[in-house]
mmCIF file of C-alpha atoms in Angstrom:
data_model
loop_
_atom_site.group_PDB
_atom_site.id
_atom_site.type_symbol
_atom_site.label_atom_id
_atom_site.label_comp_id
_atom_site.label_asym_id
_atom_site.label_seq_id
_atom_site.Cartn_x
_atom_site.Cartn_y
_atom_site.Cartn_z
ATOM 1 C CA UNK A 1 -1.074 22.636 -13.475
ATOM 2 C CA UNK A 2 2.183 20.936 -14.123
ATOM 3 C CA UNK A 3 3.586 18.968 -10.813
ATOM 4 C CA UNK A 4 7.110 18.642 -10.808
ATOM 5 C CA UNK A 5 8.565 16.024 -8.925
ATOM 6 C CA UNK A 6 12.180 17.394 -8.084
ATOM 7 C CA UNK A 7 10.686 20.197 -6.029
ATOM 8 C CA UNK A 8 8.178 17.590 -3.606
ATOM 9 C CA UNK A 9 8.773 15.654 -0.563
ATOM 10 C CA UNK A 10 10.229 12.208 -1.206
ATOM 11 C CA UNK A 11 9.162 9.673 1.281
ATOM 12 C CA UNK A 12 10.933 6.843 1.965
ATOM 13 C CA UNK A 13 9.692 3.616 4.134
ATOM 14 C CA UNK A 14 12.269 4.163 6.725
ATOM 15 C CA UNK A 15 10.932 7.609 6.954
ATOM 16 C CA UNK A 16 7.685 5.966 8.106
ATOM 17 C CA UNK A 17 9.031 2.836 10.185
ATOM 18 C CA UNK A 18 12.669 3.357 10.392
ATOM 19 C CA UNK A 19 12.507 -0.833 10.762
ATOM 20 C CA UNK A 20 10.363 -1.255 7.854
ATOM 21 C CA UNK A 21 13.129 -3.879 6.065
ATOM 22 C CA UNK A 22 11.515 -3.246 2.645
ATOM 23 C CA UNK A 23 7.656 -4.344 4.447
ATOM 24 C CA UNK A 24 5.555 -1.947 7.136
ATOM 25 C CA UNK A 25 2.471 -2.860 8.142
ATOM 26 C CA UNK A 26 0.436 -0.826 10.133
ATOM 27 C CA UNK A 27 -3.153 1.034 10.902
ATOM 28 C CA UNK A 28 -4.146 3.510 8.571
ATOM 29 C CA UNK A 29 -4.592 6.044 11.177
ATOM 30 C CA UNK A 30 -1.019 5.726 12.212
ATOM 31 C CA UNK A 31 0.207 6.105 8.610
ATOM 32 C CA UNK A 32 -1.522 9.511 7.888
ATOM 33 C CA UNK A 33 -0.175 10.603 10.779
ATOM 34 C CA UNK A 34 3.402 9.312 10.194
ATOM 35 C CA UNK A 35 6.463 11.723 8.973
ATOM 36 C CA UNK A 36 4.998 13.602 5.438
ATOM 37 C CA UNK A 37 1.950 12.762 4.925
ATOM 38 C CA UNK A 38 1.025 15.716 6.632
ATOM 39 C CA UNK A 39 -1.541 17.486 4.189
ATOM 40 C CA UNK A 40 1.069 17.965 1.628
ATOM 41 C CA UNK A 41 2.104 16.403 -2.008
ATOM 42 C CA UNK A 42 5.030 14.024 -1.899
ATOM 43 C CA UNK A 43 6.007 11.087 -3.911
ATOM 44 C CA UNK A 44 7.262 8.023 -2.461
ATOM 45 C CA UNK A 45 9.864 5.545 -2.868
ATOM 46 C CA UNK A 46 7.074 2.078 -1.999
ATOM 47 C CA UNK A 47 3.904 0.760 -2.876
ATOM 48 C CA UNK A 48 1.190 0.720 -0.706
ATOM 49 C CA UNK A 49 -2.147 -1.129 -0.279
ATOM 50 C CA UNK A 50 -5.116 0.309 1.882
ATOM 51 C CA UNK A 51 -7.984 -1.286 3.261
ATOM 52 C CA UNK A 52 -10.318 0.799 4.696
ATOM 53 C CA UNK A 53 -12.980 -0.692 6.832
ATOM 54 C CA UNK A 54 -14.599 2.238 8.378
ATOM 55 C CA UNK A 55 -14.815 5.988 7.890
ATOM 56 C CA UNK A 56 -13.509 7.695 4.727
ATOM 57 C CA UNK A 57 -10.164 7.995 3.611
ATOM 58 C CA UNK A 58 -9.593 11.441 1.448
ATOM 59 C CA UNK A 59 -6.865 12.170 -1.012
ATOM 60 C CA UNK A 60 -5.337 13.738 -3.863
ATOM 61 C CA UNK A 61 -3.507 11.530 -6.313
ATOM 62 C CA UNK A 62 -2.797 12.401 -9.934
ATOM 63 C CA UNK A 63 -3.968 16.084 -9.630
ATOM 64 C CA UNK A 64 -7.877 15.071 -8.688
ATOM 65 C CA UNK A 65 -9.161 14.589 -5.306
ATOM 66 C CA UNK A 66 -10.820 10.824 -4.116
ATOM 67 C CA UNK A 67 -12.758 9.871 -1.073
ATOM 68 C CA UNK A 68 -12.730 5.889 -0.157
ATOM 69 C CA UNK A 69 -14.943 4.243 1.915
ATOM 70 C CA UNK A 70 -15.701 0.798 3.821
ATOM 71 C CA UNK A 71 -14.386 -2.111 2.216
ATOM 72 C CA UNK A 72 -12.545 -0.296 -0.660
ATOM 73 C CA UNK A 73 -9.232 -1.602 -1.297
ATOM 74 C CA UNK A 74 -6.659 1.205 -2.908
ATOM 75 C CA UNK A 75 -3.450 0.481 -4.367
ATOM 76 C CA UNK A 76 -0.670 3.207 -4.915
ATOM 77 C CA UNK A 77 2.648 3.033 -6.995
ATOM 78 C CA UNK A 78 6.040 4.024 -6.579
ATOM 79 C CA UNK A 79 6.456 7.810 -7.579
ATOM 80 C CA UNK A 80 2.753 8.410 -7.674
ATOM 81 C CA UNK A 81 2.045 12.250 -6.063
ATOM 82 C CA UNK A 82 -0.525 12.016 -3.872
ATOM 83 C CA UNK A 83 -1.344 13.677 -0.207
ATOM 84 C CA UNK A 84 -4.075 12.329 2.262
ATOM 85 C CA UNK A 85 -6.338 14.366 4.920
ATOM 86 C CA UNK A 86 -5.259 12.991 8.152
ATOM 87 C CA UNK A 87 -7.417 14.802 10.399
ATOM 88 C CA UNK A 88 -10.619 12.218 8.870
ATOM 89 C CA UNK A 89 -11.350 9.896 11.077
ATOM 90 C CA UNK A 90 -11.028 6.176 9.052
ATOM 91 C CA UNK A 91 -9.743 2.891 10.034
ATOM 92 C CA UNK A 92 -8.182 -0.018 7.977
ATOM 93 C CA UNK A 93 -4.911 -1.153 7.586
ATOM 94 C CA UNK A 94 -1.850 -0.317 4.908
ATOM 95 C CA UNK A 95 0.899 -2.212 3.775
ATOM 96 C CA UNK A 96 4.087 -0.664 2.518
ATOM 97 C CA UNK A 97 6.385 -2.521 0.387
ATOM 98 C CA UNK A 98 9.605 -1.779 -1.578
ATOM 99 C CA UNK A 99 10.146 -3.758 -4.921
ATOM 100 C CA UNK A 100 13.064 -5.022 -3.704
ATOM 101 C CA UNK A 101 10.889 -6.482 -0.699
ATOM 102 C CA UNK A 102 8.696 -7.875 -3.286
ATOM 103 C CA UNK A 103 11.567 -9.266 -5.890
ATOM 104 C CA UNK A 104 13.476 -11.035 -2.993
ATOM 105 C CA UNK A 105 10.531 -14.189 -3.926
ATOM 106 C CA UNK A 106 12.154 -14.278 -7.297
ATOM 107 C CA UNK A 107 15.405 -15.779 -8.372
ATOM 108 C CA UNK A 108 14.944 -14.726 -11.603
ATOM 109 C CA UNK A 109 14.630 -11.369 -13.893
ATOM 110 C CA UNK A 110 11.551 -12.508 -15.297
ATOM 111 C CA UNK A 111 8.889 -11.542 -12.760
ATOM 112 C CA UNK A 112 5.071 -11.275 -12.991
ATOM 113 C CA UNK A 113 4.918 -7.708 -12.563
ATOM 114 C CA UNK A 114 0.851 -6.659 -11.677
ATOM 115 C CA UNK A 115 0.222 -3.708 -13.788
ATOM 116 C CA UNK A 116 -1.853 -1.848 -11.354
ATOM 117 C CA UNK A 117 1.249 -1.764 -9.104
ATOM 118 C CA UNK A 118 2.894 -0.330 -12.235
ATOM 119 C CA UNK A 119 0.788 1.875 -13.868
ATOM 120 C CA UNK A 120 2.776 5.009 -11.321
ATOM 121 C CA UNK A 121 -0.746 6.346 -9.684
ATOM 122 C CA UNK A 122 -3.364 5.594 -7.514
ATOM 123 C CA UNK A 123 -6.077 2.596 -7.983
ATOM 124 C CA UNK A 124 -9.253 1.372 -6.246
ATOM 125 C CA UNK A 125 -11.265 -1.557 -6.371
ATOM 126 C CA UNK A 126 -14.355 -3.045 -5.833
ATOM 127 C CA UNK A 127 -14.391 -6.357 -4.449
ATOM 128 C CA UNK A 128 -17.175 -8.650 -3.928
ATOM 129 C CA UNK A 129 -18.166 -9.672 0.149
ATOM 130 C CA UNK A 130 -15.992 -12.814 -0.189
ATOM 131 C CA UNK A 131 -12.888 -10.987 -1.388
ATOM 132 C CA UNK A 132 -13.348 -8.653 1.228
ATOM 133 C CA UNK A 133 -13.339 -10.778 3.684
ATOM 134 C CA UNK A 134 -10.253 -13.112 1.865
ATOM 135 C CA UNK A 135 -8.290 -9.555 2.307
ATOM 136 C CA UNK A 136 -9.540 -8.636 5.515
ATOM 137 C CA UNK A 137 -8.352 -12.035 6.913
ATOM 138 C CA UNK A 138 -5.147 -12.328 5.185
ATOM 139 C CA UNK A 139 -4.345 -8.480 6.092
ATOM 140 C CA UNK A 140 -4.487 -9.579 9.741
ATOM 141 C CA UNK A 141 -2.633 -12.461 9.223
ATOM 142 C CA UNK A 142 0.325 -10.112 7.997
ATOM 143 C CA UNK A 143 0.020 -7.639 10.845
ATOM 144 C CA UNK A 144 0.484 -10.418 13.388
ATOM 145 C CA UNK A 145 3.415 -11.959 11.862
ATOM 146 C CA UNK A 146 4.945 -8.103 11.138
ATOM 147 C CA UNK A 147 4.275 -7.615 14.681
ATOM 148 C CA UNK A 148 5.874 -10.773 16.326
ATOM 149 C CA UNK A 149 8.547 -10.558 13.656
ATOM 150 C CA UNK A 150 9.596 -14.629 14.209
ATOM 151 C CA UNK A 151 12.460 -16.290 11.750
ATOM 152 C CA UNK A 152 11.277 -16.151 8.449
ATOM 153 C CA UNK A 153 8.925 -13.714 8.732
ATOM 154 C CA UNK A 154 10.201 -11.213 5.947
ATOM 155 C CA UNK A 155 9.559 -14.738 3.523
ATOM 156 C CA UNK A 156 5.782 -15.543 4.957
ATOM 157 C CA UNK A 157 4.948 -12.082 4.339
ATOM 158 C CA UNK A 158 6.291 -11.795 0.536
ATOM 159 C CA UNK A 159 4.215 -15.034 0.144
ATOM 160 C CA UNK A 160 1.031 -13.514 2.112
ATOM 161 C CA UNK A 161 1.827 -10.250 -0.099
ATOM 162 C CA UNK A 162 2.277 -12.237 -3.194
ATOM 163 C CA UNK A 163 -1.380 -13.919 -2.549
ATOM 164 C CA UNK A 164 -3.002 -10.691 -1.193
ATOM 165 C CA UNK A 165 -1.301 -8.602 -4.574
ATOM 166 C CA UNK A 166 -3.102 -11.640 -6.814
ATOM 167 C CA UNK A 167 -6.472 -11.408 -4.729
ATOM 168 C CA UNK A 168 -6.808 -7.730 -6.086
ATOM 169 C CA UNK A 169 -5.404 -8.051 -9.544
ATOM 170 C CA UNK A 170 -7.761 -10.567 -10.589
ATOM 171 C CA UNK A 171 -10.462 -7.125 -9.910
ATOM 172 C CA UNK A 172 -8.967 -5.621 -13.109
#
């Protein structure tokens, strides 16, 4: 089965929080429900990272179906095809970023680039307790400062993602 992209859904973060400013942050539960991810393939113009921490969390990426679970952290490129079942009952949070969220840290071309975050499909991860609870931690560190939204936030949260991004690389 050959997908092709022209003739799918693109989503875009401002389709999801129309004051996403390259960063969303948000339940999981609210995301599968948000604007296309309604059952049906799309690619999208972010990355996101999910932490589930109870229920299941079922997909399709890259033409094969995947059920997560507690504690699994999943990471999904820019442009990677996927659709989620958003009638299973799961809880977690997801962060959406845009590279040019992410690049904003850098003032130079030269940029440590994590190759799960480029390899343009969907990957999980096993982490131990500790990293679990490192993720969990600094995950709800992000959603309050996304949610007060104070001066600087935009730059604490490239640094928390920055961290949180080099937590789950160092899994690979």
């Amino acid at each position: 089965m050959v997908i092709r992209k022209e003739k799918l859904d693109f989503l875009r973060l401002g389709d999801i929080d129309s004051a996403s400013n390259g960063i969303a942050i948000m339940p999981i539960a609210e995301y599968l429900h948000a604007k296309g991810n309604q059952n049906t393939l799309h690619a999208h113009s972010f990355y996101s990272l999910l932490l589930i921490r109870g229920g299941n969390l079922v997909m399709m990426a890259d033409k094969r179906m995947y059920t997560m679970g507690r504690h699994d952290i999943v990471s999904i490129s820019s442009n990677c095809v996927c659709s989620f079942q958003h009638n299973v009952p799961v809880e977690g949070c997801v962060i959406l970023f845009t590279e040019a969220f992410f690049m904003q840290r850098y003032n130079t071309e030269a940029v440590p680039y994590f190759n799960f975050l480029k390899s343009n499909r969907m990957n999980g991860f096993v982490l131990t307790s500790d990293d679990i609870e490192r993720c969990i931690h600094l995950m709800e560190l992000m959603r309050v400062e996304y949610d007060t939204a104070k001066l600087g936030s935009r730059e604490v949260l490239r640094n928390y993602l920055n961290i949180l991004l080099q937590m789950v690389g160092r899994q690979i």
